[in-house]
Tab-separated table of C-alpha atoms in Angstrom:
chain	number	residue	atom	x	y	z
I	1	MET	CA	-136.166	25.351	86.580
I	2	SER	CA	-138.313	28.302	85.665
I	3	GLU	CA	-138.709	30.776	82.859
I	4	PHE	CA	-137.602	34.363	83.102
I	5	ARG	CA	-140.107	36.371	81.113
I	6	MET	CA	-140.177	39.797	79.495
I	7	PRO	CA	-141.676	42.002	82.233
I	8	SER	CA	-144.309	44.628	81.596
I	9	LEU	CA	-142.750	48.020	82.268
I	10	GLY	CA	-145.894	50.062	82.036
I	11	ALA	CA	-149.443	49.943	80.838
I	12	ASP	CA	-148.441	50.964	77.337
I	13	MET	CA	-145.694	48.406	76.750
I	14	GLU	CA	-146.329	45.531	74.367
I	15	ALA	CA	-142.799	44.364	73.623
I	16	GLY	CA	-139.167	45.151	74.241
I	17	THR	CA	-135.973	44.545	72.292
I	18	LEU	CA	-133.258	42.558	74.035
I	19	VAL	CA	-130.132	44.726	73.889
I	20	GLU	CA	-127.698	42.639	75.875
I	21	TRP	CA	-127.234	39.967	78.511
I	22	LEU	CA	-125.205	41.121	81.500
I	23	ILE	CA	-124.585	37.612	82.763
I	24	LYS	CA	-123.270	34.357	81.369
I	25	PRO	CA	-124.848	30.903	81.508
I	26	GLY	CA	-124.055	28.956	84.659
I	27	VAL	CA	-123.687	32.006	86.911
I	28	PRO	CA	-125.747	32.082	90.129
I	29	VAL	CA	-128.243	34.943	90.436
I	30	LYS	CA	-130.052	36.486	93.366
I	31	ARG	CA	-133.470	38.090	93.363
I	32	GLY	CA	-132.976	41.724	92.303
I	33	ASP	CA	-129.795	41.128	90.263
I	34	ILE	CA	-129.733	43.014	86.984
I	35	ILE	CA	-129.262	40.439	84.250
I	36	ALA	CA	-130.306	42.051	80.979
I	37	VAL	CA	-130.907	45.335	79.212
I	38	VAL	CA	-134.078	45.791	77.206
I	39	GLU	CA	-134.817	48.659	74.866
I	40	THR	CA	-138.348	50.019	75.180
I	41	GLN	CA	-140.061	53.176	74.086
I	42	LYS	CA	-138.873	54.688	77.359
I	43	GLY	CA	-135.258	53.925	76.608
I	44	ALA	CA	-132.866	51.241	77.781
I	45	ILE	CA	-134.151	49.534	80.899
I	46	GLU	CA	-132.174	47.260	83.187
I	47	ILE	CA	-134.123	44.131	83.960
I	48	GLU	CA	-133.893	42.395	87.334
I	49	VAL	CA	-134.409	38.720	88.010
I	50	PHE	CA	-137.204	37.877	90.450
I	51	GLU	CA	-135.857	34.748	92.101
I	52	ASP	CA	-132.681	33.159	93.359
I	53	GLY	CA	-131.123	30.495	91.185
I	54	VAL	CA	-128.703	29.901	88.357
I	55	PHE	CA	-128.831	31.586	84.977
I	56	GLU	CA	-129.105	28.476	82.805
I	57	ARG	CA	-129.238	29.893	79.311
I	58	PRO	CA	-130.865	32.596	77.213
I	59	LEU	CA	-133.829	31.641	75.052
I	60	VAL	CA	-133.743	34.621	72.711
I	61	GLU	CA	-131.001	36.285	70.754
I	62	VAL	CA	-129.713	39.790	71.305
I	63	GLY	CA	-131.593	42.112	68.985
I	64	ALA	CA	-134.854	40.167	69.166
I	65	LYS	CA	-138.096	42.001	69.822
I	66	VAL	CA	-139.865	40.069	72.554
I	67	PRO	CA	-143.538	40.457	73.530
I	68	VAL	CA	-144.380	41.044	77.192
I	69	GLY	CA	-144.732	37.723	79.014
I	70	MET	CA	-142.607	35.720	76.590
I	71	PRO	CA	-139.746	33.681	78.108
I	72	LEU	CA	-136.333	35.323	77.830
I	73	ALA	CA	-134.186	32.798	79.671
I	74	LEU	CA	-134.190	29.734	81.893
I	75	ILE	CA	-133.402	30.140	85.572
I	76	GLY	CA	-132.411	26.942	87.370
I	77	THR	CA	-132.727	26.237	91.054
I	78	ALA	CA	-129.383	26.529	92.806
I	79	GLY	CA	-127.811	23.097	93.073
I	80	GLU	CA	-130.100	21.608	90.467
I	81	ALA	CA	-128.360	19.835	87.584
I	82	PRO	CA	-128.607	21.706	84.304
I	83	ALA	CA	-131.488	20.489	82.208
I	84	ALA	CA	-130.339	17.853	79.742
I	85	ALA	CA	-132.627	18.784	76.931
I	86	VAL	CA	-133.003	22.500	76.686
I	87	PRO	CA	-135.524	23.699	74.141
I	88	PRO	CA	-134.024	25.595	71.232
I	89	PRO	CA	-134.242	29.369	71.304
I	90	ALA	CA	-137.768	30.472	70.617
I	91	ALA	CA	-138.381	31.804	67.164
I	92	VAL	CA	-138.731	35.505	67.620
I	93	PRO	CA	-139.247	38.038	64.872
I	94	LYS	CA	-136.342	40.345	64.110
I	95	PRO	CA	-136.934	43.909	65.248
I	96	ALA	CA	-139.256	45.634	62.897
I	97	PRO	CA	-137.994	48.859	61.356
I	98	GLN	CA	-139.371	51.994	62.957
I	99	ALA	CA	-142.359	52.894	60.854
I	100	PRO	CA	-141.652	56.597	60.355
I	101	ALA	CA	-137.943	56.163	59.612
I	102	ALA	CA	-137.529	55.619	55.931
I	103	THR	CA	-133.774	55.409	56.364
I	104	ALA	CA	-133.827	52.673	59.015
I	105	ARG	CA	-131.697	49.639	58.236
I	106	PRO	CA	-133.017	46.901	60.482
I	107	GLU	CA	-130.153	44.520	59.703
I	108	ALA	CA	-127.718	47.039	61.147
I	109	ALA	CA	-129.833	47.435	64.261
I	110	ALA	CA	-129.985	43.706	64.954
I	111	PRO	CA	-126.514	42.551	65.961
I	112	ALA	CA	-127.720	38.976	66.345
I	113	ALA	CA	-124.213	37.571	65.946
I	114	ALA	CA	-122.607	40.033	68.339
I	115	PRO	CA	-120.290	38.392	70.872
I	116	PRO	CA	-121.348	38.476	74.531
I	117	VAL	CA	-120.437	41.780	76.100
I	118	GLU	CA	-118.601	41.824	79.405
I	119	ALA	CA	-120.638	43.449	82.153
I	120	GLY	CA	-118.955	46.640	83.297
I	121	ALA	CA	-117.466	47.333	79.860
I	122	ARG	CA	-120.803	48.494	78.554
I	123	GLN	CA	-121.144	51.737	76.696
I	124	LYS	CA	-123.893	53.846	78.201
I	125	VAL	CA	-126.259	55.399	75.715
I	126	SER	CA	-129.052	57.883	76.293
I	127	PRO	CA	-132.504	56.774	75.132
I	128	ALA	CA	-132.723	59.514	72.525
I	129	ALA	CA	-129.271	58.648	71.183
I	130	ARG	CA	-130.135	54.979	70.918
I	131	GLN	CA	-133.352	55.818	69.119
I	132	LEU	CA	-131.621	58.055	66.577
I	133	ALA	CA	-128.840	55.522	65.998
I	134	GLN	CA	-131.406	52.847	65.315
I	135	GLU	CA	-133.307	55.068	62.920
I	136	ALA	CA	-130.124	56.009	61.107
I	137	GLY	CA	-128.834	52.432	61.101
I	138	LEU	CA	-125.670	53.457	62.944
I	139	ASP	CA	-123.489	51.114	64.968
I	140	LEU	CA	-123.118	52.673	68.431
I	141	SER	CA	-119.798	50.968	69.090
I	142	GLY	CA	-118.114	53.296	66.611
I	143	ILE	CA	-119.234	56.441	68.394
I	144	GLN	CA	-117.319	58.298	71.106
I	145	GLY	CA	-119.586	59.437	73.946
I	146	THR	CA	-119.279	62.942	75.362
I	147	GLY	CA	-121.884	62.717	78.146
I	148	PRO	CA	-121.122	63.394	81.844
I	149	SER	CA	-119.635	59.917	82.386
I	150	GLY	CA	-118.699	59.224	78.795
I	151	GLU	CA	-122.102	58.032	77.690
I	152	ILE	CA	-123.236	58.536	74.137
I	153	VAL	CA	-125.740	61.387	73.993
I	154	LEU	CA	-128.060	62.527	71.241
I	155	ALA	CA	-125.627	65.124	69.913
I	156	ASP	CA	-122.892	62.487	69.461
I	157	VAL	CA	-125.107	60.324	67.299
I	158	ALA	CA	-126.421	63.321	65.381
I	159	ALA	CA	-122.853	64.446	64.665
I	160	HIS	CA	-121.940	60.939	63.562
I	161	ALA	CA	-125.001	60.578	61.392
I	162	GLY	CA	-124.067	63.828	59.708
I	163	LYS	CA	-127.629	64.878	59.985
I	164	ALA	CA	-129.723	67.308	61.911
I	165	LEU	CA	-131.553	66.267	65.054
I	166	PRO	CA	-135.061	64.947	64.487
I	167	PRO	CA	-137.310	67.755	63.351
I	168	GLU	CA	-139.188	69.677	66.003
I	169	GLY	CA	-142.518	68.007	66.626
I	170	ALA	CA	-141.512	64.556	65.428
I	171	MET	CA	-142.953	61.932	67.770
I	172	THR	CA	-139.968	60.022	69.119
I	173	GLY	CA	-140.251	56.704	70.940
I	174	MET	CA	-140.602	58.287	74.333
I	175	ARG	CA	-143.120	60.857	73.157
I	176	ALA	CA	-145.162	58.033	71.646
I	177	ALA	CA	-145.004	56.148	74.965
I	178	ILE	CA	-146.189	59.218	76.870
I	179	ALA	CA	-148.969	59.764	74.352
I	180	ALA	CA	-150.194	56.177	74.675
I	181	ALA	CA	-150.209	56.200	78.484
I	182	MET	CA	-151.829	59.626	78.773
I	183	ALA	CA	-154.477	58.868	76.140
I	184	ARG	CA	-155.373	55.702	78.031
I	185	SER	CA	-155.519	57.657	81.275
I	186	LYS	CA	-157.869	60.280	79.841
I	187	ARG	CA	-160.025	57.545	78.307
I	188	GLU	CA	-160.326	55.345	81.368
I	189	ILE	CA	-159.725	57.379	84.513
I	190	PRO	CA	-162.422	59.796	85.712
I	191	HIS	CA	-160.098	62.432	87.140
I	192	PHE	CA	-161.036	64.943	89.793
I	193	TYR	CA	-158.781	67.858	90.668
I	194	LEU	CA	-158.152	69.811	93.855
I	195	ALA	CA	-155.752	72.669	94.490
I	196	HIS	CA	-154.280	74.230	97.588
I	197	THR	CA	-151.661	76.860	98.387
I	198	VAL	CA	-149.068	76.106	101.030
I	199	ASP	CA	-146.842	78.553	102.907
I	200	LEU	CA	-143.208	77.530	102.396
I	201	THR	CA	-141.627	79.785	105.014
I	202	ALA	CA	-140.912	76.936	107.432
I	203	ALA	CA	-139.809	74.494	104.733
I	204	GLU	CA	-137.397	76.960	103.114
I	205	ALA	CA	-135.951	77.998	106.457
I	206	PHE	CA	-135.465	74.329	107.296
I	207	VAL	CA	-133.618	73.667	104.013
I	208	ALA	CA	-131.448	76.792	104.369
I	209	LYS	CA	-130.481	75.848	107.928
I	210	TYR	CA	-129.843	72.227	106.973
I	211	ASN	CA	-127.602	73.240	104.071
I	212	GLU	CA	-125.613	75.820	106.039
I	213	GLY	CA	-122.038	74.613	106.328
I	214	ARG	CA	-122.733	71.453	104.345
I	215	GLU	CA	-120.782	70.498	101.241
I	216	PRO	CA	-122.835	70.831	98.045
I	217	ALA	CA	-122.870	67.042	97.679
I	218	ASP	CA	-124.760	66.764	100.998
I	219	ARG	CA	-127.273	69.569	100.475
I	220	LEU	CA	-131.035	69.184	100.338
I	221	LEU	CA	-133.414	70.552	97.734
I	222	LEU	CA	-136.954	71.645	98.538
I	223	GLY	CA	-138.104	68.980	96.071
I	224	ALA	CA	-137.040	66.238	98.485
I	225	LEU	CA	-139.375	67.709	101.117
I	226	PHE	CA	-142.209	67.707	98.580
I	227	VAL	CA	-141.705	64.012	97.820
I	228	LYS	CA	-141.429	63.138	101.497
I	229	ALA	CA	-144.594	65.073	102.376
I	230	VAL	CA	-146.562	63.373	99.590
I	231	ALA	CA	-145.267	59.965	100.678
I	232	GLY	CA	-146.345	60.653	104.244
I	233	ALA	CA	-149.822	61.761	103.160
I	234	ALA	CA	-150.157	58.744	100.831
I	235	LYS	CA	-149.392	56.446	103.735
I	236	LYS	CA	-152.204	58.068	105.714
I	237	TYR	CA	-154.737	58.091	102.836
I	238	PRO	CA	-154.273	54.749	101.072
I	239	GLU	CA	-156.908	55.438	98.411
I	240	PHE	CA	-154.322	57.628	96.669
I	241	ASN	CA	-151.571	55.030	96.790
I	242	GLY	CA	-151.752	51.836	94.735
I	243	HIS	CA	-152.900	50.414	91.431
I	244	PHE	CA	-156.314	50.086	89.755
I	245	GLU	CA	-156.252	46.937	87.664
I	246	ASP	CA	-158.977	44.790	86.104
I	247	GLY	CA	-161.700	46.834	87.736
I	248	VAL	CA	-160.292	46.498	91.237
I	249	PHE	CA	-158.277	48.962	93.308
I	250	LYS	CA	-155.369	47.379	95.093
I	251	PRO	CA	-153.984	49.768	97.694
I	252	SER	CA	-150.275	49.433	98.371
I	253	THR	CA	-148.876	49.177	101.871
I	254	ALA	CA	-145.502	50.463	100.631
I	255	VAL	CA	-145.229	53.988	99.209
I	256	HIS	CA	-143.086	54.085	96.072
I	257	ALA	CA	-143.319	57.703	94.920
I	258	GLY	CA	-142.714	58.096	91.214
I	259	VAL	CA	-140.743	61.281	90.581
I	260	ALA	CA	-141.308	62.927	87.205
I	261	ILE	CA	-137.897	63.639	85.677
I	262	ASN	CA	-137.410	65.691	82.557
I	263	ILE	CA	-134.990	64.248	80.021
I	264	ARG	CA	-133.486	66.975	77.855
I	265	GLY	CA	-135.011	67.031	74.421
I	266	THR	CA	-136.687	63.665	74.850
I	267	GLY	CA	-139.616	63.754	77.237
I	268	LEU	CA	-140.101	62.638	80.800
I	269	VAL	CA	-140.305	59.528	82.897
I	270	ALA	CA	-141.426	59.028	86.495
I	271	PRO	CA	-139.491	56.139	88.061
I	272	ALA	CA	-140.065	55.132	91.664
I	273	ILE	CA	-138.109	55.949	94.751
I	274	HIS	CA	-138.767	52.787	96.693
I	275	ASP	CA	-140.240	53.165	100.186
I	276	SER	CA	-140.039	56.963	100.011
I	277	ASP	CA	-142.083	57.256	103.213
I	278	GLN	CA	-139.494	55.240	105.154
I	279	LEU	CA	-136.409	57.141	103.979
I	280	GLN	CA	-134.938	59.955	106.034
I	281	LEU	CA	-134.710	63.242	104.120
I	282	ASP	CA	-130.973	62.934	103.499
I	283	ALA	CA	-131.339	59.381	102.172
I	284	LEU	CA	-134.311	60.431	100.045
I	285	MET	CA	-132.239	63.274	98.577
I	286	VAL	CA	-129.395	60.859	97.762
I	287	ALA	CA	-131.891	58.531	96.086
I	288	MET	CA	-133.355	61.389	94.024
I	289	ARG	CA	-129.936	62.595	92.871
I	290	ASP	CA	-128.920	59.077	91.945
I	291	LEU	CA	-132.151	58.517	90.051
I	292	VAL	CA	-131.878	61.770	88.094
I	293	ILE	CA	-128.287	61.015	87.093
I	294	ARG	CA	-129.133	57.509	85.939
I	295	VAL	CA	-132.285	58.555	84.104
I	296	ARG	CA	-130.456	61.290	82.224
I	297	ALA	CA	-127.654	58.869	81.358
I	298	GLY	CA	-130.291	56.574	79.920
I	299	ARG	CA	-130.176	53.814	82.511
I	300	PHE	CA	-132.813	52.889	85.017
I	301	ARG	CA	-134.229	49.689	86.365
I	302	ALA	CA	-137.336	47.783	85.425
I	303	SER	CA	-138.679	47.803	88.977
I	304	GLU	CA	-138.288	51.576	89.167
I	305	LEU	CA	-140.560	51.994	86.160
I	306	ALA	CA	-143.189	49.428	87.081
I	307	ASP	CA	-143.405	50.083	90.816
I	308	PRO	CA	-144.602	53.667	91.419
I	309	THR	CA	-147.735	53.726	93.562
I	310	ILE	CA	-148.274	57.501	93.256
I	311	THR	CA	-146.547	60.179	91.160
I	312	VAL	CA	-145.087	63.551	92.159
I	313	SER	CA	-144.494	66.125	89.443
I	314	SER	CA	-142.756	69.351	90.339
I	315	LEU	CA	-142.153	72.332	88.068
I	316	GLY	CA	-139.135	73.476	90.042
I	317	GLU	CA	-137.855	76.999	90.298
I	318	ARG	CA	-138.446	78.074	86.750
I	319	GLY	CA	-142.015	77.640	85.748
I	320	VAL	CA	-145.513	78.826	86.462
I	321	GLU	CA	-147.755	78.767	89.479
I	322	ALA	CA	-149.619	75.511	89.110
I	323	LEU	CA	-149.360	72.090	87.516
I	324	TYR	CA	-152.368	69.824	86.979
I	325	GLY	CA	-151.168	66.295	86.278
I	326	ILE	CA	-152.646	63.365	84.410
I	327	ILE	CA	-152.670	60.121	86.373
I	328	TYR	CA	-150.255	57.484	85.086
I	329	PRO	CA	-152.194	54.211	84.814
I	330	PRO	CA	-152.587	51.966	86.731
I	331	GLN	CA	-151.870	54.487	89.515
I	332	VAL	CA	-154.742	56.438	91.029
I	333	ALA	CA	-153.244	59.822	91.906
I	334	ILE	CA	-150.674	62.397	90.845
I	335	VAL	CA	-149.582	65.388	92.903
I	336	GLY	CA	-148.401	68.542	91.137
I	337	PHE	CA	-146.204	71.246	92.653
I	338	GLY	CA	-146.010	74.609	90.903
I	339	THR	CA	-143.094	77.006	91.036
I	340	PRO	CA	-142.797	78.620	94.480
I	341	VAL	CA	-143.817	82.298	94.266
I	342	LEU	CA	-144.001	85.319	96.538
I	343	HIS	CA	-147.577	86.166	97.503
I	344	ALA	CA	-149.169	88.691	99.794
I	345	TRP	CA	-150.157	86.298	102.555
I	346	ALA	CA	-152.278	86.775	105.647
I	347	ALA	CA	-150.918	85.080	108.749
I	348	ASP	CA	-151.178	85.907	112.459
I	349	GLY	CA	-153.418	88.902	111.722
I	350	MET	CA	-150.875	90.463	109.368
I	351	VAL	CA	-150.461	90.618	105.619
I	352	GLY	CA	-146.935	90.226	104.341
I	353	PRO	CA	-144.844	88.674	101.558
I	354	ARG	CA	-144.482	84.910	101.857
I	355	ARG	CA	-143.117	82.276	99.522
I	356	VAL	CA	-145.928	79.866	98.765
I	357	VAL	CA	-146.407	76.906	96.461
I	358	SER	CA	-149.485	75.616	94.716
I	359	VAL	CA	-150.122	71.921	95.345
I	360	THR	CA	-152.676	70.027	93.282
I	361	VAL	CA	-153.883	66.466	93.308
I	362	ALA	CA	-155.570	64.566	90.515
I	363	GLY	CA	-157.465	61.619	91.950
I	364	ASP	CA	-159.288	58.669	90.414
I	365	HIS	CA	-163.043	58.930	91.067
I	366	ARG	CA	-163.397	55.159	90.819
I	367	VAL	CA	-161.371	54.973	94.023
I	368	SER	CA	-161.813	58.203	95.953
I	369	ASP	CA	-163.557	61.558	95.929
I	370	GLY	CA	-162.982	65.237	96.593
I	371	HIS	CA	-163.652	64.958	100.302
I	372	ARG	CA	-160.824	62.465	100.828
I	373	GLY	CA	-158.693	64.338	98.316
I	374	ALA	CA	-159.010	67.500	100.381
I	375	LEU	CA	-157.916	65.633	103.503
I	376	PHE	CA	-154.989	64.183	101.578
I	377	LEU	CA	-153.848	67.612	100.342
I	378	SER	CA	-154.255	69.066	103.833
I	379	ALA	CA	-152.003	66.299	105.124
I	380	VAL	CA	-149.355	67.305	102.554
I	381	GLU	CA	-149.659	70.877	103.829
I	382	ASP	CA	-149.380	69.855	107.491
I	383	LEU	CA	-146.178	67.964	106.773
I	384	LEU	CA	-144.638	70.886	104.866
I	385	LEU	CA	-145.519	73.281	107.691
I	386	LYS	CA	-143.578	71.099	110.146
I	387	PRO	CA	-140.555	70.060	108.110
I	388	GLU	CA	-138.508	69.059	111.138
I	389	ALA	CA	-140.960	66.193	111.636
I	390	LEU	CA	-140.574	64.930	108.071
L	1	MET	CA	-107.504	82.030	88.582
L	2	ASN	CA	-107.877	84.253	85.572
L	3	ILE	CA	-111.112	84.850	83.705
L	4	GLN	CA	-110.169	82.657	80.734
L	5	GLU	CA	-109.394	79.640	82.931
L	6	ALA	CA	-112.574	80.114	84.954
L	7	GLU	CA	-114.629	80.352	81.789
L	8	ALA	CA	-113.062	77.199	80.338
L	9	ALA	CA	-113.818	75.274	83.557
L	10	LEU	CA	-117.399	76.495	83.684
L	11	ARG	CA	-117.981	75.653	80.028
L	12	GLU	CA	-116.699	72.161	80.671
L	13	GLU	CA	-118.915	71.552	83.700
L	14	LEU	CA	-121.968	73.080	82.017
L	15	HIS	CA	-121.364	70.915	78.967
L	16	ARG	CA	-121.622	67.819	81.142
L	17	ILE	CA	-124.991	68.982	82.408
L	18	ALA	CA	-126.383	70.582	79.254
L	19	PRO	CA	-124.519	69.017	76.318
L	20	ASP	CA	-127.077	70.336	73.836
L	21	ILE	CA	-126.353	74.003	74.642
L	22	ASP	CA	-123.401	75.797	73.043
L	23	PRO	CA	-122.083	78.463	75.424
L	24	GLY	CA	-121.168	80.457	72.307
L	25	ASP	CA	-124.867	80.869	71.542
L	26	ILE	CA	-126.083	82.048	74.918
L	27	ASP	CA	-126.677	85.485	76.354
L	28	ARG	CA	-123.819	85.793	78.839
L	29	GLU	CA	-125.749	88.321	80.906
L	30	GLY	CA	-129.028	86.403	80.709
L	31	ASP	CA	-130.391	84.103	83.436
L	32	LEU	CA	-127.913	81.211	83.655
L	33	ARG	CA	-130.567	78.601	84.432
L	34	GLU	CA	-132.766	79.722	81.584
L	35	GLU	CA	-129.958	80.034	79.058
L	36	PHE	CA	-128.805	76.477	79.784
L	37	ASP	CA	-132.270	75.153	80.623
L	38	ILE	CA	-131.109	73.682	83.920
L	39	ASP	CA	-133.265	72.931	86.933
L	40	SER	CA	-132.414	73.102	90.629
L	41	MET	CA	-131.010	69.557	90.603
L	42	ASP	CA	-128.767	70.408	87.614
L	43	PHE	CA	-127.671	73.587	89.374
L	44	LEU	CA	-126.826	71.681	92.546
L	45	ASN	CA	-124.831	69.230	90.415
L	46	LEU	CA	-122.935	72.162	88.854
L	47	VAL	CA	-122.137	73.604	92.278
L	48	THR	CA	-121.120	70.135	93.505
L	49	ALA	CA	-118.811	69.647	90.510
L	50	LEU	CA	-117.127	73.030	91.014
L	51	ASN	CA	-116.777	72.296	94.726
L	52	LYS	CA	-115.098	68.949	94.035
L	53	ARG	CA	-112.905	70.332	91.262
L	54	PHE	CA	-111.613	73.440	93.027
L	55	GLY	CA	-112.376	72.830	96.693
L	56	ILE	CA	-114.366	76.051	96.975
L	57	PRO	CA	-117.311	75.779	99.385
L	58	ILE	CA	-119.916	77.844	97.423
L	59	PRO	CA	-122.383	78.330	100.299
L	60	GLU	CA	-126.037	78.857	99.395
L	61	PRO	CA	-125.936	82.618	100.135
L	62	ASP	CA	-123.464	82.865	97.196
L	63	TYR	CA	-125.909	81.287	94.717
L	64	PRO	CA	-127.117	84.699	93.449
L	65	ARG	CA	-123.586	85.242	92.068
L	66	PHE	CA	-124.460	82.498	89.556
L	67	ALA	CA	-127.368	84.532	88.183
L	68	SER	CA	-125.698	84.816	84.766
L	69	PHE	CA	-122.906	83.014	82.920
L	70	SER	CA	-120.577	86.009	83.181
L	71	GLY	CA	-121.403	86.349	86.886
L	72	ALA	CA	-120.533	82.703	87.466
L	73	VAL	CA	-117.242	83.096	85.570
L	74	ALA	CA	-116.322	86.111	87.693
L	75	TYR	CA	-117.213	84.223	90.889
L	76	VAL	CA	-115.080	81.189	90.041
L	77	ALA	CA	-112.168	83.426	88.982
L	78	GLU	CA	-112.392	85.298	92.282
L	79	LYS	CA	-112.747	82.267	94.593
L	80	VAL	CA	-110.203	79.930	93.022
L	81	THR	CA	-106.727	81.055	93.920
């Protein structure tokens, strides 16, 4: 018998609100199974169990705000008889009303007596929509979703609330989470920055050739090559891949590249693509598409948020030349790709127009320095110049 | 497919991707990606959706036809028979 505790989903997280259990008492679970949904400042996160066993019983009620590290449920060993005397559910404070929302009705946001919800019949809700519903004291079950797969999006809740979207500039939950993490980063991490410009001729030709004759669903984006190149370089230069915790740098043998994904009108998150260095380009592209769809629908997994060992942030096709990132603690590096642009470029003794991209790295001076950073960025360049080897 | 049908289909698919943008408010001749604030992944998802819905291949060399909303409408109307 062991306790399943509220995981930490980022340096800035202190507590999460239990939204629902996706499993019933007595059901066997395997390591990695998603068993609960927790609402955090980053939105609704699916929580995985970390061991094999049997879901004995929940220890907290739906709607409870639970501090990180506090037991959520009991997990029994498979085959073990259920514990005779199970401690009563821990006393947990009801969710506190959001401070800035004068209209919040916490009793409406805490469906403590709600019946268990069948897994699979869940209504998907975007993080921003959930936030607004909570602030307005609205019951989400009465709202029809109009998102891509029927999920409730911000506009649905706003229409239902009969009120305008939050005013421009209001710090929503996700913005507050970003602010906390970035402020901590700027306080604690001595950043150094390096920039380089990389010729994209080979990479773009590779993508165009790959996509020729392929259905749109199977096509590659240049962004997948960027992630793969960074993952390859991170594998080679481990001082840019891992976590700095309690004064010690712990390099990671696996490369879980966090990919910064913009969420319309809400902010951004950078969940991990697990083992990005091991994935072939097509599999990496599938993983990125899947991640973007789930993030925008408001659903991603706890391990995806907690696991990134390095972050990649890419401005995409519409933007400006360069992006200088801020490291997401406890990581030690972030790589920024600007918008690819046409430059007059000297190559093979000639000057001509070439599409190039600015690549930057922010590194943690407690772990590495500019010399190693330059080698790391050069490795990213080498990989992008030989895309067929990616 | 006539222009009205193509426009209705495009509005529907764009609404899935950019539910916060009202096609009635956009500049139909303006840059499609800017008007709807969509990135390359969103655009690929739009192309994928149109491909699945109508069975039109939409090869990459045709992407420039999607430069504006009205251009995209004309393209879909022309390709879907």
